């Protein structure tokens, strides 16, 4: 986890949780780049989802974290990017599988439906888990159309 470079973004509905995650996670990783939003003023979630997914797509960051109210809008947006496998995760079992089976490189959280403690559990599990490869690589190779 210590050598990970991560980009994070959220809309207004995810701003409070993003602030919490930034404070908690920054000392635990190599770099955590906050791409906004910077307040609870209303914004459009695709602007931040495209920013984070674009950085991961370009290889500037290994992992993206996105937060909006449900996690759905940012997840839909991130998955429009080639090379992005974005997963909406609401508990640590799901986030573990999102990495071990799907090799997700963007994780989306539903900021209005989980607690701050749960966000830490979900992200810790995701960031510590390794991709299993094998049959899962074959399946991932079939995702793009
Ligand atoms: C904002 O009100 C809300 O629609 C957004 O955060 C997200 O839940 C969309 O998917």
Coordinates of C-alpha atoms and ligand atoms in Angstrom, one line a residue:
X1 CA 0.0 0.0 0.0
X2 CA 2.9 2.3 0.9
X3 CA 4.1 2.5 -2.8
X4 CA 0.8 3.2 -4.4
X5 CA 0.0 6.4 -6.3
X6 CA -3.7 7.2 -6.1
X7 CA -5.9 9.9 -7.6
X8 CA -9.2 10.7 -5.8
X9 CA -12.2 12.8 -6.8
X10 CA -15.8 13.4 -5.7
X11 CA -18.8 15.6 -6.3
X12 CA -20.6 17.7 -3.6
X13 CA -22.3 14.6 -2.3
X14 CA -19.0 12.8 -1.8
X15 CA -17.0 15.8 -0.6
X16 CA -17.2 15.2 3.1
X17 CA -16.2 11.5 2.7
X18 CA -13.4 12.4 0.3
X19 CA -12.0 14.9 2.9
X20 CA -12.1 12.1 5.5
X21 CA -10.4 9.6 3.1
X22 CA -7.7 12.1 2.1
X23 CA -6.8 12.8 5.7
X24 CA -6.8 9.1 6.6
X25 CA -5.1 7.7 3.5
X26 CA -2.4 10.3 2.6
X27 CA 0.1 9.1 5.2
X28 CA -0.4 5.5 4.2
X29 CA 0.5 5.7 0.5
X30 CA 3.2 7.2 -1.7
X31 CA 0.9 9.9 -3.3
X32 CA -2.8 10.7 -3.0
X33 CA -3.7 13.4 -5.6
X34 CA -6.9 15.2 -4.8
X35 CA -8.6 16.3 -8.1
X36 CA -11.6 17.9 -6.4
X37 CA -14.3 19.0 -5.8
X38 CA -13.2 21.4 -3.1
X39 CA -16.5 22.2 -1.3
X40 CA -20.1 21.1 -0.9
X41 CA -21.2 23.5 -3.6
X42 CA -23.2 21.7 -6.3
X43 CA -21.1 20.3 -9.2
X44 CA -21.5 17.7 -11.9
X45 CA -20.0 14.3 -11.0
X46 CA -18.8 13.4 -14.5
X47 CA -16.3 16.3 -14.4
X48 CA -14.5 14.7 -11.5
X49 CA -14.9 11.1 -12.6
X50 CA -13.4 11.9 -16.0
X51 CA -10.5 13.7 -14.3
X52 CA -9.6 10.7 -12.1
X53 CA -10.3 8.0 -14.7
X54 CA -8.2 10.0 -17.3
X55 CA -5.2 10.1 -14.9
X56 CA -5.4 6.3 -14.3
X57 CA -5.9 5.7 -18.0
X58 CA -2.8 7.7 -18.8
X59 CA -0.8 5.7 -16.3
X60 CA -0.1 8.7 -14.1
X61 CA -1.8 6.9 -11.1
X62 CA -2.3 3.2 -10.5
X63 CA -5.6 3.5 -8.7
X64 CA -8.5 5.9 -8.7
X65 CA -11.0 6.5 -5.9
X66 CA -14.3 8.2 -6.8
X67 CA -17.2 9.2 -4.5
X68 CA -20.6 10.6 -5.2
X69 CA -24.0 10.1 -3.5
X70 CA -24.7 6.6 -4.7
X71 CA -21.4 5.9 -6.4
X72 CA -23.4 5.1 -9.5
X73 CA -22.8 8.2 -11.6
X74 CA -19.0 8.3 -11.1
X75 CA -18.8 4.5 -11.7
X76 CA -20.8 4.8 -15.0
X77 CA -18.6 7.7 -16.1
X78 CA -15.2 6.1 -15.2
X79 CA -16.2 2.9 -17.1
X80 CA -16.5 4.9 -20.4
X81 CA -12.7 5.1 -20.4
X82 CA -10.7 2.5 -22.2
X83 CA -8.5 0.5 -19.8
X84 CA -10.6 1.5 -16.8
X85 CA -12.3 -1.2 -14.8
X86 CA -14.3 0.7 -12.3
X87 CA -16.2 -1.1 -9.4
X88 CA -18.9 0.3 -7.2
X89 CA -18.2 -1.1 -3.7
X90 CA -20.4 -1.0 -0.6
X91 CA -18.6 -3.4 1.7
X92 CA -15.2 -5.0 2.2
X93 CA -16.1 -8.4 0.8
X94 CA -17.2 -6.7 -2.5
X95 CA -14.1 -4.5 -2.7
X96 CA -11.8 -7.5 -2.1
X97 CA -13.4 -9.4 -5.0
X98 CA -13.3 -6.2 -7.2
X99 CA -9.5 -6.5 -7.0
X100 CA -8.9 -10.2 -6.7
X101 CA -11.3 -11.2 -9.5
X102 CA -11.9 -8.0 -11.6
X103 CA -8.6 -6.3 -11.1
X104 CA -10.5 -3.0 -10.8
X105 CA -8.3 0.1 -11.1
X106 CA -11.0 2.5 -10.0
X107 CA -13.1 2.0 -6.9
X108 CA -16.3 4.0 -6.4
X109 CA -18.0 4.6 -3.0
X110 CA -21.6 5.6 -2.2
X111 CA -20.9 8.5 0.1
X112 CA -24.5 8.9 1.2
X113 CA -24.9 5.3 2.1
X114 CA -21.8 4.2 4.1
X115 CA -20.1 5.5 7.2
X116 CA -16.6 6.9 7.3
X117 CA -15.5 3.8 9.2
X118 CA -16.9 1.6 6.4
X119 CA -15.1 3.7 3.8
X120 CA -11.8 2.9 5.5
X121 CA -12.6 -0.9 5.7
X122 CA -13.7 -1.0 2.1
X123 CA -10.6 0.9 0.8
X124 CA -8.2 -1.0 3.0
X125 CA -9.4 -4.3 1.7
X126 CA -9.3 -3.1 -1.9
X127 CA -5.8 -1.6 -1.7
X128 CA -4.2 -4.6 0.2
X129 CA -5.7 -7.3 -2.1
X130 CA -3.8 -8.7 -5.1
X131 CA -5.3 -9.7 -8.4
X132 CA -5.5 -13.5 -8.7
X133 CA -4.9 -13.7 -12.4
X134 CA -5.5 -17.1 -14.1
X135 CA -9.0 -17.6 -15.3
X136 CA -9.9 -14.0 -14.2
X137 CA -7.3 -12.6 -16.7
X138 CA -9.1 -14.4 -19.5
X139 CA -12.5 -13.0 -18.4
X140 CA -11.1 -9.4 -18.1
X141 CA -9.7 -9.7 -21.6
X142 CA -13.3 -10.3 -22.9
X143 CA -14.7 -7.1 -21.3
X144 CA -13.9 -4.6 -24.0
X145 CA -16.1 -4.5 -27.1
Ligands
LIG1 C1 -26.0 14.3 -6.6 O1 -27.2 14.8 -6.0 C2 -26.1 12.8 -6.9 O2 -27.0 12.6 -8.0 C3 -24.8 12.2 -7.3 O3 -23.9 12.4 -6.2 C4 -24.7 10.7 -7.6 O4 -25.4 10.0 -6.6 C5 -25.1 10.3 -8.9 O5 -24.9 9.2 -9.3

